[in-house]
XYZ file of C-alpha atoms in Angstrom:
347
model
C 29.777 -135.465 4.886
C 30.163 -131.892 5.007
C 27.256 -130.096 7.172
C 26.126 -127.687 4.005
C 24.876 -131.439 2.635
C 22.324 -131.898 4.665
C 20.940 -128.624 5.062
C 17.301 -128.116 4.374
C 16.936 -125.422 1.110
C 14.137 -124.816 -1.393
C 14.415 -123.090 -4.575
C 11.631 -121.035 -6.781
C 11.473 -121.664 -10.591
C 9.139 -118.551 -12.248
C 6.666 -121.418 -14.028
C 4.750 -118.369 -15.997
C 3.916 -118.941 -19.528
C 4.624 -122.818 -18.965
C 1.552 -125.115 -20.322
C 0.987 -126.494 -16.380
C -0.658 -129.597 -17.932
C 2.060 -130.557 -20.274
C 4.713 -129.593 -17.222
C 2.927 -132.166 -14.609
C 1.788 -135.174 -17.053
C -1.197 -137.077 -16.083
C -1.870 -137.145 -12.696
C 1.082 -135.280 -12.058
C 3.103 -138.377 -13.600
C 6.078 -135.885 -14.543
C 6.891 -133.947 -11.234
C 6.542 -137.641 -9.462
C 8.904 -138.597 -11.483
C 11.529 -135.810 -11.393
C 11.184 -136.195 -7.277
C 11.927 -139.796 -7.405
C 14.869 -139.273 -9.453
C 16.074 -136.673 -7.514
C 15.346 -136.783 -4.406
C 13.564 -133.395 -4.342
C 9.762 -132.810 -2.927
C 8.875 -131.413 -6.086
C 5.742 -129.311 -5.915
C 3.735 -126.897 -8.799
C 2.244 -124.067 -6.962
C 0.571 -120.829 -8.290
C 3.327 -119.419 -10.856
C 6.555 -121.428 -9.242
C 7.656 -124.631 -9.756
C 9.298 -125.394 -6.074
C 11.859 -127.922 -5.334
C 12.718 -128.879 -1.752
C 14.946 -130.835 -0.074
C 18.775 -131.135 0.806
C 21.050 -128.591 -0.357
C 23.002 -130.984 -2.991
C 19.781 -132.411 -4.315
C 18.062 -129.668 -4.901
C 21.292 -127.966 -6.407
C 21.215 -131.130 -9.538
C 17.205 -131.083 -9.602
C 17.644 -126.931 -10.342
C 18.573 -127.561 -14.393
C 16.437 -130.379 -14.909
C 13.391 -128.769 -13.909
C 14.207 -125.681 -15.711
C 14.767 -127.946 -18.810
C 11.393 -129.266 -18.185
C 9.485 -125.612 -17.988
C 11.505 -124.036 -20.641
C 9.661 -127.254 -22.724
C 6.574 -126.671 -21.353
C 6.769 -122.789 -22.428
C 7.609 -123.949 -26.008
C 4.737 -126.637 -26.350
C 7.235 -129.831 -26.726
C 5.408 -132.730 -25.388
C 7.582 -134.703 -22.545
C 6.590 -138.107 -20.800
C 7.704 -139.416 -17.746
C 10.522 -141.290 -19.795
C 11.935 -137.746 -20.868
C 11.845 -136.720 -17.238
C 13.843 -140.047 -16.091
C 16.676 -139.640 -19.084
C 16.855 -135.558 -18.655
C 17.750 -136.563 -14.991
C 20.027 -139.505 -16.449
C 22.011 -137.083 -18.906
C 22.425 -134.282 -16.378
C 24.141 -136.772 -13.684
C 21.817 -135.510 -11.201
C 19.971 -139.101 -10.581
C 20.334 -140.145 -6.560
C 22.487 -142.428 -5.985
C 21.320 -146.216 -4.249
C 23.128 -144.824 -1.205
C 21.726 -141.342 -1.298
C 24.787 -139.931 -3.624
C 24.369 -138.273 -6.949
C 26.494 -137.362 -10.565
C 28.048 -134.079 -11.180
C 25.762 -131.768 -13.256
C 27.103 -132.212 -16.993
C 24.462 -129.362 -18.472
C 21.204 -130.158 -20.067
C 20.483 -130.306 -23.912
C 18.598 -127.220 -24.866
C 19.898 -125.047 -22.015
C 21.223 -122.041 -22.403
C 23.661 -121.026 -25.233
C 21.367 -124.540 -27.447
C 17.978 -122.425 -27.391
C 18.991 -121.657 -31.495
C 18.993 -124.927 -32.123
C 15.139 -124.947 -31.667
C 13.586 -125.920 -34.953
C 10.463 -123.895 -34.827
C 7.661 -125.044 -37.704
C 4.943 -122.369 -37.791
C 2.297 -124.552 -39.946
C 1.948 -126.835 -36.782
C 2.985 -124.423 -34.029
C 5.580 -126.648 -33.167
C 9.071 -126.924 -31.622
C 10.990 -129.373 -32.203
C 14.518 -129.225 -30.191
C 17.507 -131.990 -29.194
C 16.824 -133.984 -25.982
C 19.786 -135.304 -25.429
C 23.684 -133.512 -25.649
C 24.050 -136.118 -28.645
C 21.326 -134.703 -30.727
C 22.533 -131.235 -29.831
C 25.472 -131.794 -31.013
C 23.897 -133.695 -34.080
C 22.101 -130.630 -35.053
C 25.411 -128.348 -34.671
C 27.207 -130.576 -36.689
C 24.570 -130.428 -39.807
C 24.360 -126.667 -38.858
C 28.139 -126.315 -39.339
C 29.205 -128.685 -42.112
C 28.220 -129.589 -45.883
C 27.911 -133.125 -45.253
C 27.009 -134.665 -42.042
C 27.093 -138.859 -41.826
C 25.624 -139.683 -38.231
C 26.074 -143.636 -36.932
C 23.920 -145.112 -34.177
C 21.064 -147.405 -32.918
C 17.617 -147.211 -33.868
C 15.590 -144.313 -31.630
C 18.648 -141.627 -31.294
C 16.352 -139.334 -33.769
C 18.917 -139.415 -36.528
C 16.169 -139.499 -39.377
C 13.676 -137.441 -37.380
C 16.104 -134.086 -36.356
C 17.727 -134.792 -40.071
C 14.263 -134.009 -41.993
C 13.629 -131.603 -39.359
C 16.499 -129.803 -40.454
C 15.666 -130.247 -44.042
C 12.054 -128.597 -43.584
C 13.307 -125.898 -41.122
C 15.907 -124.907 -44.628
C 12.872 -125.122 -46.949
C 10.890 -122.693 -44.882
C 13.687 -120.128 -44.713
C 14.500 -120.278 -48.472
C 17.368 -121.684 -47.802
C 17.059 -124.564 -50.226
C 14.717 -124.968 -53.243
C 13.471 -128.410 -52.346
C 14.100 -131.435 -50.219
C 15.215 -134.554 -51.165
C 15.332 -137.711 -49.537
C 16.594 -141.454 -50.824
C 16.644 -145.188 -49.163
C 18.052 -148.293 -50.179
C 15.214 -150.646 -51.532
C 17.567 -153.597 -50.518
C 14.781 -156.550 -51.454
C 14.552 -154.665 -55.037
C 16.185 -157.200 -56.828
C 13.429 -160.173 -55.970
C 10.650 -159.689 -52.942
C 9.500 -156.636 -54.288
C 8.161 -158.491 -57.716
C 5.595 -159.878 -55.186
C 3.749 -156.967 -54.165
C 0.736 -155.858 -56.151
C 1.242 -152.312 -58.202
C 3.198 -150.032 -60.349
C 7.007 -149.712 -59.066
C 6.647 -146.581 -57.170
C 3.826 -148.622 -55.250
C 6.332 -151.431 -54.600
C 9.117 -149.110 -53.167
C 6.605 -146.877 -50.807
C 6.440 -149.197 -48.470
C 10.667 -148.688 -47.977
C 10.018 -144.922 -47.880
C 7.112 -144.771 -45.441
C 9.751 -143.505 -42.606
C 10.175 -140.522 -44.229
C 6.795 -139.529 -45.458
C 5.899 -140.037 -41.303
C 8.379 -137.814 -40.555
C 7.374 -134.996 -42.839
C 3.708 -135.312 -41.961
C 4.379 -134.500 -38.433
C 6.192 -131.352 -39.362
C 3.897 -130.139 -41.973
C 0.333 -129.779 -43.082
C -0.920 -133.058 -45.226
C -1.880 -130.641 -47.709
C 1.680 -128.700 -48.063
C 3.259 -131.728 -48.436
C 0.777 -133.231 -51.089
C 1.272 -129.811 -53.116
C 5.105 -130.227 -52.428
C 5.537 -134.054 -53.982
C 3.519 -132.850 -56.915
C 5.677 -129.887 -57.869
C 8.330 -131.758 -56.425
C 9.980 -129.470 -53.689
C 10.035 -132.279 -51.725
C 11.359 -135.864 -53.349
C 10.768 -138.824 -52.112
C 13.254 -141.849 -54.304
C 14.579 -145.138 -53.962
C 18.589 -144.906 -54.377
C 18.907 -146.146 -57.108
C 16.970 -142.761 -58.632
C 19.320 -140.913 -58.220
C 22.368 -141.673 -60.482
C 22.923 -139.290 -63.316
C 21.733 -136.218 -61.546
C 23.177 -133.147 -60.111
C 21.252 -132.000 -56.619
C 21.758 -128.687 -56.096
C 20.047 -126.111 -54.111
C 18.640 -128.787 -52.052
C 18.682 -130.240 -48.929
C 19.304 -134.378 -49.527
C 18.984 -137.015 -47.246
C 20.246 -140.357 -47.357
C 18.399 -142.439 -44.919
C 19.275 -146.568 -44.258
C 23.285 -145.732 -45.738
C 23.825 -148.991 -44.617
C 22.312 -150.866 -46.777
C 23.343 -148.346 -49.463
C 26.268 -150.503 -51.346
C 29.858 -148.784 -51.548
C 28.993 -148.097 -55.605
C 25.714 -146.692 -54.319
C 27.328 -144.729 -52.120
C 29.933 -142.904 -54.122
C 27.715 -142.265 -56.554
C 25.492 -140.810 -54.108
C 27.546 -138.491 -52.511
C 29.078 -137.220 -55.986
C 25.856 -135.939 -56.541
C 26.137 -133.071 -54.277
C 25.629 -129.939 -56.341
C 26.036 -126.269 -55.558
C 24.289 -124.976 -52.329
C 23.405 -128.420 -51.318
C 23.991 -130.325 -47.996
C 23.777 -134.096 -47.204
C 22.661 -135.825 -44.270
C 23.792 -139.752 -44.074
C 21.953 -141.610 -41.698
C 22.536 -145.462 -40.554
C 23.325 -147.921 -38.432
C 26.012 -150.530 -38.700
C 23.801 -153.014 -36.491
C 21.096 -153.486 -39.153
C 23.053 -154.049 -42.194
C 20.589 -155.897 -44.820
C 22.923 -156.749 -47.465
C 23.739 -160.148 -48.143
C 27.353 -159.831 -47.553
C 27.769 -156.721 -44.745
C 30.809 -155.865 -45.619
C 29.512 -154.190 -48.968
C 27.808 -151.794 -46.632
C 28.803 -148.420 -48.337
C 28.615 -147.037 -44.909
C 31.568 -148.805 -43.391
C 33.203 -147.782 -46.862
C 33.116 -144.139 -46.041
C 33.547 -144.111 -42.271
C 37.188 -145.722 -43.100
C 38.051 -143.388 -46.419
C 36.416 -139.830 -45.538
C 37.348 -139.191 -42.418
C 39.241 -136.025 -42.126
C 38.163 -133.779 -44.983
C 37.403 -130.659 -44.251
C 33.620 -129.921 -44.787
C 32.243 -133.661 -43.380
C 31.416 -134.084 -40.130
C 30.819 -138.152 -38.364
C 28.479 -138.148 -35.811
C 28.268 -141.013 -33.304
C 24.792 -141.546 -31.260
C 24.606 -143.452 -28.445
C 22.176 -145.349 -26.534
C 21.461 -142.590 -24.365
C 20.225 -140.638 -27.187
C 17.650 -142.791 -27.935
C 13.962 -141.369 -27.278
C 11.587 -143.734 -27.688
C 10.316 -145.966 -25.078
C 12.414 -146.157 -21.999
C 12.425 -149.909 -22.829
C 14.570 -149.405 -26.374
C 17.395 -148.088 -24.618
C 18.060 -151.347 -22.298
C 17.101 -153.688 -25.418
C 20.169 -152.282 -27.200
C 22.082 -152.491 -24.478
C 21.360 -156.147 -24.160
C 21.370 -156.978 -27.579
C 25.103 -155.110 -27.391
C 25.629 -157.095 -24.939
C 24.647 -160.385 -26.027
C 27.299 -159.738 -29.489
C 29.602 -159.265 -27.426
C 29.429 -162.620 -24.780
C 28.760 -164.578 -28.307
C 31.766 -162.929 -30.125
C 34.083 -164.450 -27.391
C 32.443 -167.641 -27.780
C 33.041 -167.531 -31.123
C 29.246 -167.776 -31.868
C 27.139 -166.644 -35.014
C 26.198 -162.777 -33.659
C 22.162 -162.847 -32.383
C 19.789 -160.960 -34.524
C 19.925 -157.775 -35.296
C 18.481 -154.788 -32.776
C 14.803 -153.582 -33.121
C-alpha cells in the first residue's frame, strides 16, 4: 500500500448556516453513523464539521459530509438510514478489510442544486437522494412524457407530484391532475358504505398524502373545489382533452393496455405526463393486460418520452425495504428455475 494511504490528514467543512441539530440526529446518531461507514473520526465543532483519519478515508468521507450540511442548510430532514445509503451511493463505504469504492458523486452536489424543488407555503425543500431520482427529475424536467418503472420506496409518486406542485406554483400549468386504476371497481368496491367518489378515495389516498405534505390543508381544500388540482379514478378520464396541466398517472400497472392508450391520448397542449408503476405489483387478473408492459415494448424511442428505471438503491424508506426487495427478487428468481408459482408480490 502506497505510504500517502496511511497518512494521518483532517479536513475542515465551513458548517455555518447548517441546522446543527438536524446535521447530528439524536444523540449525534448521524455523525456516528457517517464515521462508522467511513472510517473517519467525525467530529462537529464550533462552525466546522471535521473529519479525521487516513488520507483515502477522509478523501471519500469529504462529499458525503458536504452532502449532509448542504441538507442541513436547506432544512431537508435526514436519518441515520440517509447517512448509511449517501455513503452506499458515493462508493465511499470501508471495505471488511479496511478498503473502500471509488467516489461516483453524490445526488444533489454540485451542477443538481436546480433540481431542488423549493415549496414556500411549508418552507420546504424537497431534492433527489439518490443519482436515480436525480436523474428522474431531469428526465420529467427535459421531456413531455416521462414513464418511470421500479419497486415500491424509489419516490416515483412522491418527486412526480412534487414536480407537479413546483409547475403549479410557477404558473407553469393551470392545474394538476392526477388518476389511479381502481382495479377492484368492478366488484369489492360495491361493499363499501357511500357515494362512488367515497368508494374510490380509499385508491387515491397516496396522492392526497403526498400533496398534503407539500402544501397547506387549506390550499389544497380551495384547490379540489375549484379544481386546480384533480384527484380521479382512470376511468374519469376518457373523453377529455388535458391541457395546460400537469397529469399524473400513478399505479400504470394496473392501468389496462385500453386504459392506457386512451390515457395517454389525452395529452393536450402545454401538458406533461408522468407514468408511474411497478411491474412487481401487477393487480390485474391476467398480468399480461398490464398497459404498462404494453407501452414499455411499443413507445420506446419517440422523441419526446423518456423511460426511467429505479432501482433498489433508490428506495428511501426504511433501510429494511431495500433488502426485502432484494430478497423477494431474489426468491422469483430461485423459484423461476424451479419452475415454481412466483412468491407474493413485494411490499
Amino acid at each position: 500500500m502506497p505510504e500517502t494511504e496511511n497518512t494521518i490528514v483532517q479536513h475542515r467543512l465551513p458548517s455555518e448556516g447548517a441546522d446543527y441539530l438536524l446535521l447530528a440526529g439524536v444523540n449525534d446518531q448521524n455523525l456516528q453513523e457517517l464515521a462508522r461507514q467511513t472510517g473517519c473520526r467525525v467530529i462537529l465543532r464550533g462552525d466546522y464539521l471535521i473529519l479525521s483519519g487516513e488520507l483515502g478515508d477522509v478523501e471519500r468521507a469529504i462529499p458525503v459530509a458536504q452532502q449532509l450540511l448542504d441538507m442541513a442548510r436547506l432544512q431537508t430532514p435526514f436519518g441515520v438510514a440517509d447517512v448509511a445509503r449517501l455513503v452506499e451511493a458515493a462508493g465511499a463505504k470501508k471495505g471488511p478489510n479496511g478498503t473502500q469504492g471509488q467516489v461516483a458523486g453524490v445526488a444533489g452536489e454540485g451542477k443538481r442544486d436546480d433540481l431542488r424543488i423549493l415549496l414556500p407555503g411549508l418552507r420546504k425543500v424537497i431534492s433527489p437522494r439518490s443519482e436515480g431520482q436525480a436523474g428522474y427529475l431531469e428526465e420529467i424536467a427535459r421531456n413531455d412524457i416521462v414513464i418511470a418503472i421500479g419497486p415500491a420506496g424509489t419516490g416515483k409518486t412522491y418527486l412526480a407530484v412534487a414536480m407537479a406542485v413546483d409547475a403549479l406554483l410557477k404558473n407553469r400549468v393551470k392545474r394538476i391532475i392526477l388518476a389511479r386504476p381502481a382495479v377492484e371497481a368492478g366488484e369489492s368496491l360495491g361493499f363499501l358504505p357511500g357515494d362512488l367518489q367515497e368508494k374510490v378515495d380509499p385508491y387515491l389516498r397516496p396522492l392526497y398524502d403526498a400533496l398534503e405534505d407539500m402544501l397547506p390543508h387549506d390550499r389544497i381544500r380551495r384547490a379540489l373545489e375549484s379544481r386546480t388540482i384533480e384527484i380521479a379514478p382512470l376511468a374519469y378520464m376518457r373523453g377529455r382533452t388535458l391541457a395546460d396541466a400537469f397529469v399524473i398517472l400513478d399505479e400504470a400497472q394496473n392501468a389496462t393496455t385500453s386504459q392506457m392508450k386512451m390515457f395517454l391520448t389525452r395529452l393536450g397542449l402545454n401538458s406533461r405526463t408522468v407514468i408511474t408503476g411497478d411491474k412487481t405489483q401487477i393487480d390485474l387478473v391476467r398480468p399480461s393486460d398490464s398497459g404498462l408492459l404494453e407501452v414499455e415494448a411499443i413507445l420506446r424511442g419517440i422523441e419526446g418520452i423518456s423511460f426511467v428505471y429505479l432501482e433498489p438503491a433508490d428506495v428511501v424508506r426504511h433501510r429494511l425495504v431495500k433488502d426485502i426487495i432484494d430478497a423477494y427478487a431474489a426468491a422469483d428468481v430461485e423459484r423461476a428455475r424451479d419452475d415454481k408459482p412466483a412468491i407474493g408480490r413485494q411490499a
